[in-house]
Amino acid sequence: MNATIRKVAICGAGGTMGAGIALVAARAGFQTVCHDVARQGLDRSRDQAAMFFSKSVERGRMTEEGRQEALARMLPTVDLGDLADADLVIEAVYEDLATKQDLLRQLNGICGEQTIFASNTSTLSITEIASGCGREDRVVGMHFCLPAQLMKLIEMSRGINTSHETFDAAWAWTLKAGQHPVETQDKPGFILNALLVPFNNDVIRAVEAGLASAADIDKAIKTGLGYKMGPCELIDLIGLDTQVRLCEAFYPITLDPRASAPPLLRRMVAAGHLGRKSGRGFYDYSRQG
Amino acid sequence: MRDYEIIQTGPSRSFPPGDEFLSRSVHGAEVLIHLGGEPCEDSSRAAVLVELDAECLGVHTGEQSGNEGSNVLGFSRYRNGLDAPTNLVELVRQPKSSEEAIEAARLMFEAAGFEVVVCADQPGRIIDRLVRPKYNAALRFLDEGLATAEAMDMTCRMGLGYPDGLIERVVRGDLARHHDISLAIHEMTGQAAYMPARRAVVAKKRSEA
């Protein structure tokens, strides 16, 4: 087991989460291979990285020299072969079991024997993702929070076959990267989504049942519990279609009624009320430009 | 400031002894507030308020198949266990509640500096209805070994931006009280999510020993 991680690769680095994870790795001083299937996404992530590091310089969190070095450490590629000598590969590709399994199988044939594979899945089983990849003992769960470059928390989980050495090496890397790991079992949603997805559904059911308006529910939660954002505001930000997808990932596994998509949620998605991204969800954003 | 009159016949969770709100009661004011007792009908008032705990307003007013409602409203000022009461007042209405009564009660509380939300007369109002299943889930996760209490609380603070973790909050708020509220809501909804988690049941039994 290669306990010293120097070179990190991110799969799905053209997406929001992958791009954020790449920022975390590069900022912490690791050579960071940024992989995606399309060059366009990588170019966009590169521009966003330059902007993010520039803001860090403006805010005094990074020197100009540090900015240039961090950007230089980020190596975009559409060729999986460029990940061959990575010590740690973090996948943040589309949340689909078959897609992730296929990627790990491909990577197993490309990367060195000691390379650790980490999955950023938020809902899928690490054990299932690792299954059949050829190095099940070197696969670990590493769920970053969105936006990864700002949120320090990482939920770390072991698959049934994950070795202690793999978990310990990945855990040590998160600390070196300046993150805050917490350990959780390999269960649907780990901690964060296991608590949040059913709660969001409860809120939607409360709106549907006429308990109170979305605005009053948000006001109650913020004033009474001190949450920074009301749950309806949060669902609008996450996207109602995303909430449906989360439910569809959770419910068949857990059979928890709270995890099933509420009828109102499905109706709102069918009506095109997806939240901020469509300009309307529980609130109307059309006038915000 | 909108005037209100307080009739207190028992302890109040919303306004504990010494609360400034208690000292501003004005005899004959347009809004009448009952703390710790049954409301009496009084059509001469703009609104008659009864403080609720875990029960529904209908317990005090009676219900008429969805046609209930008058100038009698429920309310509760949210607090977690024995933490200081928050600034939130949940105002409880019935289907045919007087809109004038709701407005009078809202303006009175807002004039006294509270944030007011209006909710239907459903079990747990807004906060308890939404947080009690989450507390039960967190307590069950703890029993199932999903993560340590510290890891779950850290995830709530750092990942969800909550001011405190669910475990630390429900424990601080008293697990026995959580048991009582959850059980009361479960009795009314029949939903399994409100069945008190094992740790709450243990705390309740120990509180009774």
Coordinates of C-alpha atoms in Angstrom, one line a residue, chain B:
Chain B
M1 CA -47.3 48.1 21.2
R2 CA -50.6 46.3 20.9
D3 CA -52.4 45.6 24.1
Y4 CA -53.0 42.1 25.5
E5 CA -54.4 40.7 28.7
I6 CA -52.9 37.6 30.2
I7 CA -54.8 35.1 32.4
Q8 CA -52.3 32.7 33.9
T9 CA -53.6 29.7 35.7
G10 CA -50.6 27.4 35.3
P11 CA -47.0 27.2 34.3
S12 CA -46.1 28.5 30.8
R13 CA -43.3 27.2 28.6
S14 CA -43.6 30.2 26.3
F15 CA -43.2 32.8 29.0
P16 CA -41.3 31.5 32.1
P17 CA -41.4 33.5 35.3
G18 CA -39.8 36.9 34.9
D19 CA -40.3 37.1 31.2
E20 CA -40.9 40.7 30.3
F21 CA -43.9 39.8 28.2
L22 CA -45.8 38.8 31.4
S23 CA -45.4 42.2 32.9
R24 CA -47.3 44.1 30.2
S25 CA -50.7 42.6 30.6
V26 CA -53.5 45.2 30.3
H27 CA -56.9 44.4 31.7
G28 CA -59.6 44.4 29.1
A29 CA -57.2 44.5 26.1
E30 CA -58.3 43.4 22.7
V31 CA -56.3 40.2 22.7
L32 CA -56.7 37.8 25.6
I33 CA -54.0 35.2 26.3
H34 CA -54.6 32.1 28.4
L35 CA -51.5 30.5 29.9
G36 CA -51.8 27.1 31.5
G37 CA -55.6 27.0 31.3
E38 CA -58.6 26.5 29.2
P39 CA -59.7 29.4 27.0
C40 CA -63.1 30.9 27.6
E41 CA -65.1 32.2 24.6
D42 CA -65.1 36.0 24.6
S43 CA -66.6 37.5 21.5
S44 CA -65.8 41.0 22.8
R45 CA -62.1 40.4 22.2
A46 CA -60.4 40.5 18.8
A47 CA -58.6 37.3 19.6
V48 CA -58.5 34.8 22.4
L49 CA -55.2 32.8 22.5
V50 CA -54.5 29.6 24.3
E51 CA -50.9 28.3 24.8
L52 CA -50.4 24.9 23.4
D53 CA -47.9 22.2 24.3
A54 CA -48.1 19.0 22.3
E55 CA -51.8 19.0 22.0
C56 CA -53.9 20.4 19.1
L57 CA -56.1 23.5 19.5
G58 CA -59.1 21.3 18.8
V59 CA -58.7 19.7 22.1
H60 CA -59.6 23.0 23.7
T61 CA -62.2 24.3 21.2
G62 CA -63.8 21.1 19.9
E63 CA -64.0 20.3 16.2
Q64 CA -66.8 20.3 13.6
S65 CA -65.6 18.1 10.7
G66 CA -63.4 20.8 9.2
N67 CA -65.8 23.7 9.9
E68 CA -64.2 24.6 13.3
G69 CA -62.9 28.1 13.9
S70 CA -63.6 31.2 15.8
N71 CA -61.6 34.0 17.4
V72 CA -59.9 31.4 19.6
L73 CA -56.4 30.6 18.3
G74 CA -53.5 28.5 19.6
F75 CA -49.9 29.6 20.0
S76 CA -46.6 28.3 21.2
R77 CA -43.3 30.1 21.6
Y78 CA -40.7 27.6 20.4
R79 CA -38.0 26.5 22.8
N80 CA -35.8 23.5 22.9
G81 CA -36.2 21.8 26.3
L82 CA -35.2 24.2 29.0
D83 CA -33.1 26.4 26.6
A84 CA -34.3 30.0 26.7
P85 CA -37.4 30.5 24.6
T86 CA -36.7 31.6 21.0
N87 CA -38.2 34.6 19.3
L88 CA -40.5 32.4 17.3
V89 CA -44.2 32.2 17.9
E90 CA -46.2 29.6 16.1
L91 CA -49.7 30.8 15.7
V92 CA -52.2 28.0 15.3
R93 CA -55.4 28.5 13.3
Q94 CA -58.4 26.3 12.4
P95 CA -60.0 26.1 8.9
K96 CA -62.7 28.7 9.8
S97 CA -60.7 30.8 12.2
S98 CA -61.5 34.5 12.1
E99 CA -59.0 36.3 9.8
E100 CA -59.4 39.3 12.0
A101 CA -58.4 37.3 15.0
I102 CA -55.3 36.0 13.2
E103 CA -54.3 39.4 12.2
A104 CA -54.8 40.9 15.6
A105 CA -52.8 38.1 17.2
R106 CA -50.0 38.4 14.7
L107 CA -49.8 42.2 15.1
M108 CA -49.8 41.9 18.9
F109 CA -46.9 39.4 18.9
E110 CA -45.0 41.3 16.3
A111 CA -45.4 44.5 18.3
A112 CA -43.9 42.7 21.3
G113 CA -40.9 41.8 19.1
F114 CA -41.6 38.2 18.1
E115 CA -41.4 36.5 14.7
V116 CA -44.8 35.0 13.9
V117 CA -45.6 32.2 11.6
V118 CA -49.2 30.9 11.0
C119 CA -49.8 27.2 10.8
A120 CA -52.8 24.8 10.6
D121 CA -53.9 22.9 13.7
Q122 CA -51.8 19.8 12.9
P123 CA -49.8 17.7 15.3
G124 CA -46.5 19.2 16.2
R125 CA -47.2 22.5 14.5
I126 CA -44.2 23.4 12.2
I127 CA -41.0 22.8 14.2
D128 CA -41.8 19.7 16.2
R129 CA -43.6 18.1 13.2
L130 CA -40.4 18.5 11.1
V131 CA -37.6 18.0 13.6
R132 CA -38.8 15.1 15.8
P133 CA -38.5 12.5 13.0
K134 CA -35.0 13.8 12.3
Y135 CA -34.0 13.4 16.0
N136 CA -35.5 9.9 16.1
A137 CA -33.5 9.0 12.9
A138 CA -30.3 10.4 14.3
L139 CA -30.8 8.5 17.6
R140 CA -31.5 5.3 15.6
F141 CA -28.4 5.8 13.4
L142 CA -26.4 6.1 16.6
D143 CA -27.8 2.7 17.8
E144 CA -27.1 1.2 14.4
G145 CA -23.5 2.3 14.4
L146 CA -23.8 4.5 11.4
A147 CA -21.4 7.0 13.0
T148 CA -20.5 8.3 16.4
A149 CA -22.6 11.1 18.0
E150 CA -19.6 13.4 17.5
A151 CA -19.4 12.6 13.8
M152 CA -23.1 13.1 13.2
D153 CA -23.1 16.4 15.1
M154 CA -20.0 17.5 13.2
T155 CA -21.7 16.6 9.9
C156 CA -24.7 18.7 10.9
R157 CA -22.6 21.7 11.8
M158 CA -20.1 21.6 9.0
G159 CA -22.1 19.9 6.2
L160 CA -25.5 21.3 6.8
G161 CA -24.7 24.6 8.5
Y162 CA -26.8 23.9 11.6
P163 CA -25.8 25.8 14.7
D164 CA -25.6 22.6 16.7
G165 CA -25.7 18.9 16.0
L166 CA -28.9 16.9 16.2
I167 CA -27.7 14.6 18.9
E168 CA -26.4 17.3 21.1
R169 CA -29.6 19.3 20.6
V170 CA -32.1 16.6 21.4
V171 CA -30.1 15.5 24.4
R172 CA -29.8 19.1 25.6
G173 CA -33.5 19.5 25.0
D174 CA -34.2 16.4 27.3
L175 CA -34.6 13.0 25.7
A176 CA -37.6 12.4 28.0
R177 CA -39.4 15.4 26.7
H178 CA -38.5 14.4 23.1
H179 CA -40.1 11.1 24.0
D180 CA -43.3 12.8 25.1
I181 CA -43.7 15.1 22.2
S182 CA -42.8 12.3 19.7
L183 CA -45.3 10.0 21.3
A184 CA -48.0 12.6 21.2
I185 CA -47.5 13.3 17.5
H186 CA -47.3 9.6 16.8
E187 CA -50.6 9.1 18.6
M188 CA -52.2 11.6 16.3
T189 CA -50.5 10.7 13.0
G190 CA -49.8 7.0 13.4
Q191 CA -46.6 7.6 11.5
A192 CA -43.6 5.4 12.5
A193 CA -41.2 8.3 12.1
Y194 CA -42.6 9.7 15.4
M195 CA -42.3 6.6 17.4
P196 CA -39.7 7.6 20.1
A197 CA -36.3 6.1 19.5
R198 CA -34.9 3.6 21.9
R199 CA -32.7 6.1 23.7
A200 CA -35.7 8.4 24.2
V201 CA -37.7 5.6 25.7
V202 CA -34.8 4.7 28.1
A203 CA -34.6 8.4 29.1
K204 CA -38.3 8.5 29.8
K205 CA -38.3 5.4 31.9
R206 CA -35.3 6.7 33.9
S207 CA -37.1 10.0 34.4
E208 CA -40.0 8.2 35.9
A209 CA -38.0 5.9 38.2

